[in-house]
Amino acid sequence: MAFCQPCRALVSRHPKAARWAAFIIGMSIFFTLLGLVSEPVNGIGFCKIYP
């Protein structure tokens, strides 16, 4: 997958920010998928979480 030239330049100028953005996007996708396949949780200290 090839990035466009401005995107490549931005990532090369800010590699740490690009890693953090990739990490946050990955975590959001993970928790979204986890919410889709899990049952609602109800316990002490938890609110109900629905997929």
CSV table of N, CA, C and O in Angstrom, one decimal:
chain,number,residue,atom,x,y,z
A,1,MET,N,0.8,-1.2,0.0
A,1,MET,CA,0.0,0.0,0.0
A,1,MET,C,0.9,1.2,0.0
A,1,MET,O,1.7,1.4,0.9
A,2,ALA,N,0.8,2.1,-1.0
A,2,ALA,CA,1.6,3.2,-1.1
A,2,ALA,C,0.8,4.5,-0.6
A,2,ALA,O,-0.3,4.7,-0.9
A,3,PHE,N,1.5,5.2,0.2
A,3,PHE,CA,0.9,6.5,0.7
A,3,PHE,C,1.2,7.6,-0.3
A,3,PHE,O,2.1,7.5,-1.1
A,4,CYS,N,0.3,8.6,-0.3
A,4,CYS,CA,0.5,9.8,-1.1
A,4,CYS,C,1.7,10.5,-0.6
A,4,CYS,O,2.1,10.4,0.5
A,5,GLN,N,2.4,11.3,-1.5
A,5,GLN,CA,3.6,12.0,-1.1
A,5,GLN,C,3.4,12.9,0.1
A,5,GLN,O,4.2,12.9,1.0
A,6,PRO,N,2.3,13.8,0.2
A,6,PRO,CA,2.2,14.6,1.4
A,6,PRO,C,2.0,13.8,2.7
A,6,PRO,O,2.5,14.2,3.7
A,7,CYS,N,1.3,12.6,2.6
A,7,CYS,CA,1.2,11.8,3.8
A,7,CYS,C,2.5,11.2,4.2
A,7,CYS,O,2.8,11.2,5.4
A,8,ARG,N,3.3,10.8,3.3
A,8,ARG,CA,4.6,10.3,3.6
A,8,ARG,C,5.5,11.3,4.3
A,8,ARG,O,6.2,11.1,5.2
A,9,ALA,N,5.4,12.5,3.7
A,9,ALA,CA,6.2,13.6,4.3
A,9,ALA,C,5.8,13.9,5.7
A,9,ALA,O,6.6,14.2,6.6
A,10,LEU,N,4.5,14.0,5.9
A,10,LEU,CA,3.9,14.2,7.3
A,10,LEU,C,4.4,13.2,8.3
A,10,LEU,O,4.8,13.5,9.4
A,11,VAL,N,4.3,11.9,7.9
A,11,VAL,CA,4.7,10.8,8.8
A,11,VAL,C,6.2,10.9,9.0
A,11,VAL,O,6.6,10.6,10.2
A,12,SER,N,7.0,11.2,8.0
A,12,SER,CA,8.4,11.2,8.3
A,12,SER,C,8.8,12.4,9.2
A,12,SER,O,9.8,12.3,9.9
A,13,ARG,N,8.0,13.5,9.1
A,13,ARG,CA,8.3,14.6,10.0
A,13,ARG,C,7.9,14.4,11.4
A,13,ARG,O,8.5,14.9,12.4
A,14,HIS,N,6.8,13.6,11.6
A,14,HIS,CA,6.2,13.4,12.9
A,14,HIS,C,6.1,11.9,13.2
A,14,HIS,O,4.9,11.4,13.3
A,15,PRO,N,7.1,11.1,13.3
A,15,PRO,CA,7.0,9.7,13.5
A,15,PRO,C,6.4,9.2,14.8
A,15,PRO,O,5.6,8.3,14.8
A,16,LYS,N,6.7,10.0,15.9
A,16,LYS,CA,6.1,9.6,17.2
A,16,LYS,C,4.6,9.9,17.2
A,16,LYS,O,3.8,9.0,17.7
A,17,ALA,N,4.1,11.0,16.6
A,17,ALA,CA,2.7,11.3,16.5
A,17,ALA,C,2.0,10.3,15.6
A,17,ALA,O,0.9,9.8,15.9
A,18,ALA,N,2.7,9.8,14.6
A,18,ALA,CA,2.1,8.8,13.7
A,18,ALA,C,1.9,7.5,14.4
A,18,ALA,O,0.9,6.8,14.2
A,19,ARG,N,2.9,7.1,15.2
A,19,ARG,CA,2.7,5.9,16.0
A,19,ARG,C,1.6,6.0,17.0
A,19,ARG,O,0.8,5.0,17.2
A,20,TRP,N,1.5,7.1,17.7
A,20,TRP,CA,0.4,7.3,18.6
A,20,TRP,C,-1.0,7.2,17.9
A,20,TRP,O,-1.9,6.6,18.4
A,21,ALA,N,-1.1,7.9,16.8
A,21,ALA,CA,-2.3,7.9,16.0
A,21,ALA,C,-2.7,6.5,15.6
A,21,ALA,O,-3.8,6.0,15.7
A,22,ALA,N,-1.7,5.7,15.1
A,22,ALA,CA,-1.9,4.3,14.7
A,22,ALA,C,-2.4,3.5,15.9
A,22,ALA,O,-3.3,2.6,15.8
A,23,PHE,N,-1.7,3.7,17.1
A,23,PHE,CA,-2.1,3.0,18.3
A,23,PHE,C,-3.5,3.3,18.7
A,23,PHE,O,-4.3,2.3,19.0
A,24,ILE,N,-3.9,4.5,18.7
A,24,ILE,CA,-5.3,4.9,19.1
A,24,ILE,C,-6.3,4.4,18.2
A,24,ILE,O,-7.4,3.8,18.6
A,25,ILE,N,-6.0,4.4,16.9
A,25,ILE,CA,-6.9,3.9,15.9
A,25,ILE,C,-7.1,2.4,16.0
A,25,ILE,O,-8.2,1.8,16.0
A,26,GLY,N,-5.9,1.7,16.3
A,26,GLY,CA,-6.0,0.2,16.5
A,26,GLY,C,-6.8,-0.1,17.7
A,26,GLY,O,-7.6,-1.1,17.7
A,27,MET,N,-6.6,0.6,18.8
A,27,MET,CA,-7.3,0.3,20.0
A,27,MET,C,-8.8,0.6,19.8
A,27,MET,O,-9.7,-0.2,20.3
A,28,SER,N,-9.2,1.6,19.1
A,28,SER,CA,-10.6,1.9,18.9
A,28,SER,C,-11.2,0.8,18.0
A,28,SER,O,-12.4,0.3,18.3
A,29,ILE,N,-10.5,0.3,17.0
A,29,ILE,CA,-11.0,-0.8,16.2
A,29,ILE,C,-11.2,-2.1,17.1
A,29,ILE,O,-12.2,-2.8,17.0
A,30,PHE,N,-10.2,-2.4,17.9
A,30,PHE,CA,-10.2,-3.5,18.8
A,30,PHE,C,-11.4,-3.5,19.7
A,30,PHE,O,-12.2,-4.5,19.8
A,31,PHE,N,-11.6,-2.4,20.4
A,31,PHE,CA,-12.8,-2.3,21.3
A,31,PHE,C,-14.1,-2.3,20.6
A,31,PHE,O,-15.1,-2.7,21.2
A,32,THR,N,-14.2,-1.7,19.4
A,32,THR,CA,-15.4,-1.7,18.7
A,32,THR,C,-15.7,-3.2,18.3
A,32,THR,O,-16.9,-3.6,18.5
A,33,LEU,N,-14.8,-3.9,17.8
A,33,LEU,CA,-15.0,-5.3,17.5
A,33,LEU,C,-15.3,-6.2,18.7
A,33,LEU,O,-16.2,-7.1,18.7
A,34,LEU,N,-14.7,-5.9,19.8
A,34,LEU,CA,-14.9,-6.6,21.1
A,34,LEU,C,-16.4,-6.3,21.5
A,34,LEU,O,-17.1,-7.2,22.0
A,35,GLY,N,-16.8,-5.1,21.4
A,35,GLY,CA,-18.2,-4.7,21.8
A,35,GLY,C,-19.2,-5.4,20.9
A,35,GLY,O,-20.3,-5.7,21.3
A,36,LEU,N,-18.9,-5.7,19.6
A,36,LEU,CA,-19.8,-6.3,18.7
A,36,LEU,C,-20.0,-7.8,19.0
A,36,LEU,O,-21.1,-8.4,18.8
A,37,VAL,N,-19.0,-8.5,19.6
A,37,VAL,CA,-19.1,-9.9,19.8
A,37,VAL,C,-19.3,-10.3,21.3
A,37,VAL,O,-19.6,-11.4,21.6
A,38,SER,N,-19.2,-9.3,22.2
A,38,SER,CA,-19.4,-9.6,23.6
A,38,SER,C,-20.8,-9.5,24.1
A,38,SER,O,-21.6,-8.7,23.5
A,39,GLU,N,-21.2,-10.1,25.2
A,39,GLU,CA,-22.5,-10.0,25.8
A,39,GLU,C,-22.4,-8.7,26.7
A,39,GLU,O,-21.4,-8.3,27.1
A,40,PRO,N,-23.6,-8.2,27.0
A,40,PRO,CA,-23.6,-7.0,27.9
A,40,PRO,C,-23.1,-7.4,29.2
A,40,PRO,O,-23.3,-8.5,29.7
A,41,VAL,N,-22.3,-6.4,29.8
A,41,VAL,CA,-21.7,-6.7,31.1
A,41,VAL,C,-22.4,-5.9,32.2
A,41,VAL,O,-22.7,-4.7,32.0
A,42,ASN,N,-22.7,-6.6,33.3
A,42,ASN,CA,-23.4,-5.9,34.4
A,42,ASN,C,-22.8,-6.5,35.7
A,42,ASN,O,-23.0,-7.7,36.0
A,43,GLY,N,-22.0,-5.8,36.4
A,43,GLY,CA,-21.5,-6.3,37.6
A,43,GLY,C,-21.1,-5.1,38.5
A,43,GLY,O,-21.3,-3.9,38.2
A,44,ILE,N,-20.6,-5.4,39.7
A,44,ILE,CA,-20.2,-4.3,40.6
A,44,ILE,C,-19.1,-3.5,40.0
A,44,ILE,O,-18.1,-4.0,39.6
A,45,GLY,N,-19.3,-2.2,40.0
A,45,GLY,CA,-18.3,-1.3,39.4
A,45,GLY,C,-18.4,-1.2,37.9
A,45,GLY,O,-17.6,-0.4,37.3
A,46,PHE,N,-19.3,-1.8,37.3
A,46,PHE,CA,-19.4,-1.7,35.8
A,46,PHE,C,-20.8,-1.2,35.5
A,46,PHE,O,-21.8,-1.5,36.1
A,47,CYS,N,-20.9,-0.4,34.4
A,47,CYS,CA,-22.2,0.0,33.9
A,47,CYS,C,-22.5,-1.0,32.8
A,47,CYS,O,-21.6,-1.8,32.3
A,48,LYS,N,-23.7,-1.1,32.3
A,48,LYS,CA,-24.0,-2.0,31.2
A,48,LYS,C,-23.4,-1.5,29.9
A,48,LYS,O,-23.5,-0.4,29.6
A,49,ILE,N,-22.8,-2.4,29.3
A,49,ILE,CA,-22.1,-2.1,28.0
A,49,ILE,C,-22.8,-2.9,26.9
A,49,ILE,O,-22.8,-4.2,27.0
A,50,TYR,N,-23.4,-2.3,26.0
A,50,TYR,CA,-24.1,-3.0,24.9
A,50,TYR,C,-23.3,-2.9,23.6
A,50,TYR,O,-22.7,-1.8,23.3
A,51,PRO,N,-23.3,-3.9,22.8
A,51,PRO,CA,-22.6,-3.9,21.5
A,51,PRO,C,-23.3,-2.9,20.5
A,51,PRO,O,-24.4,-2.6,20.7
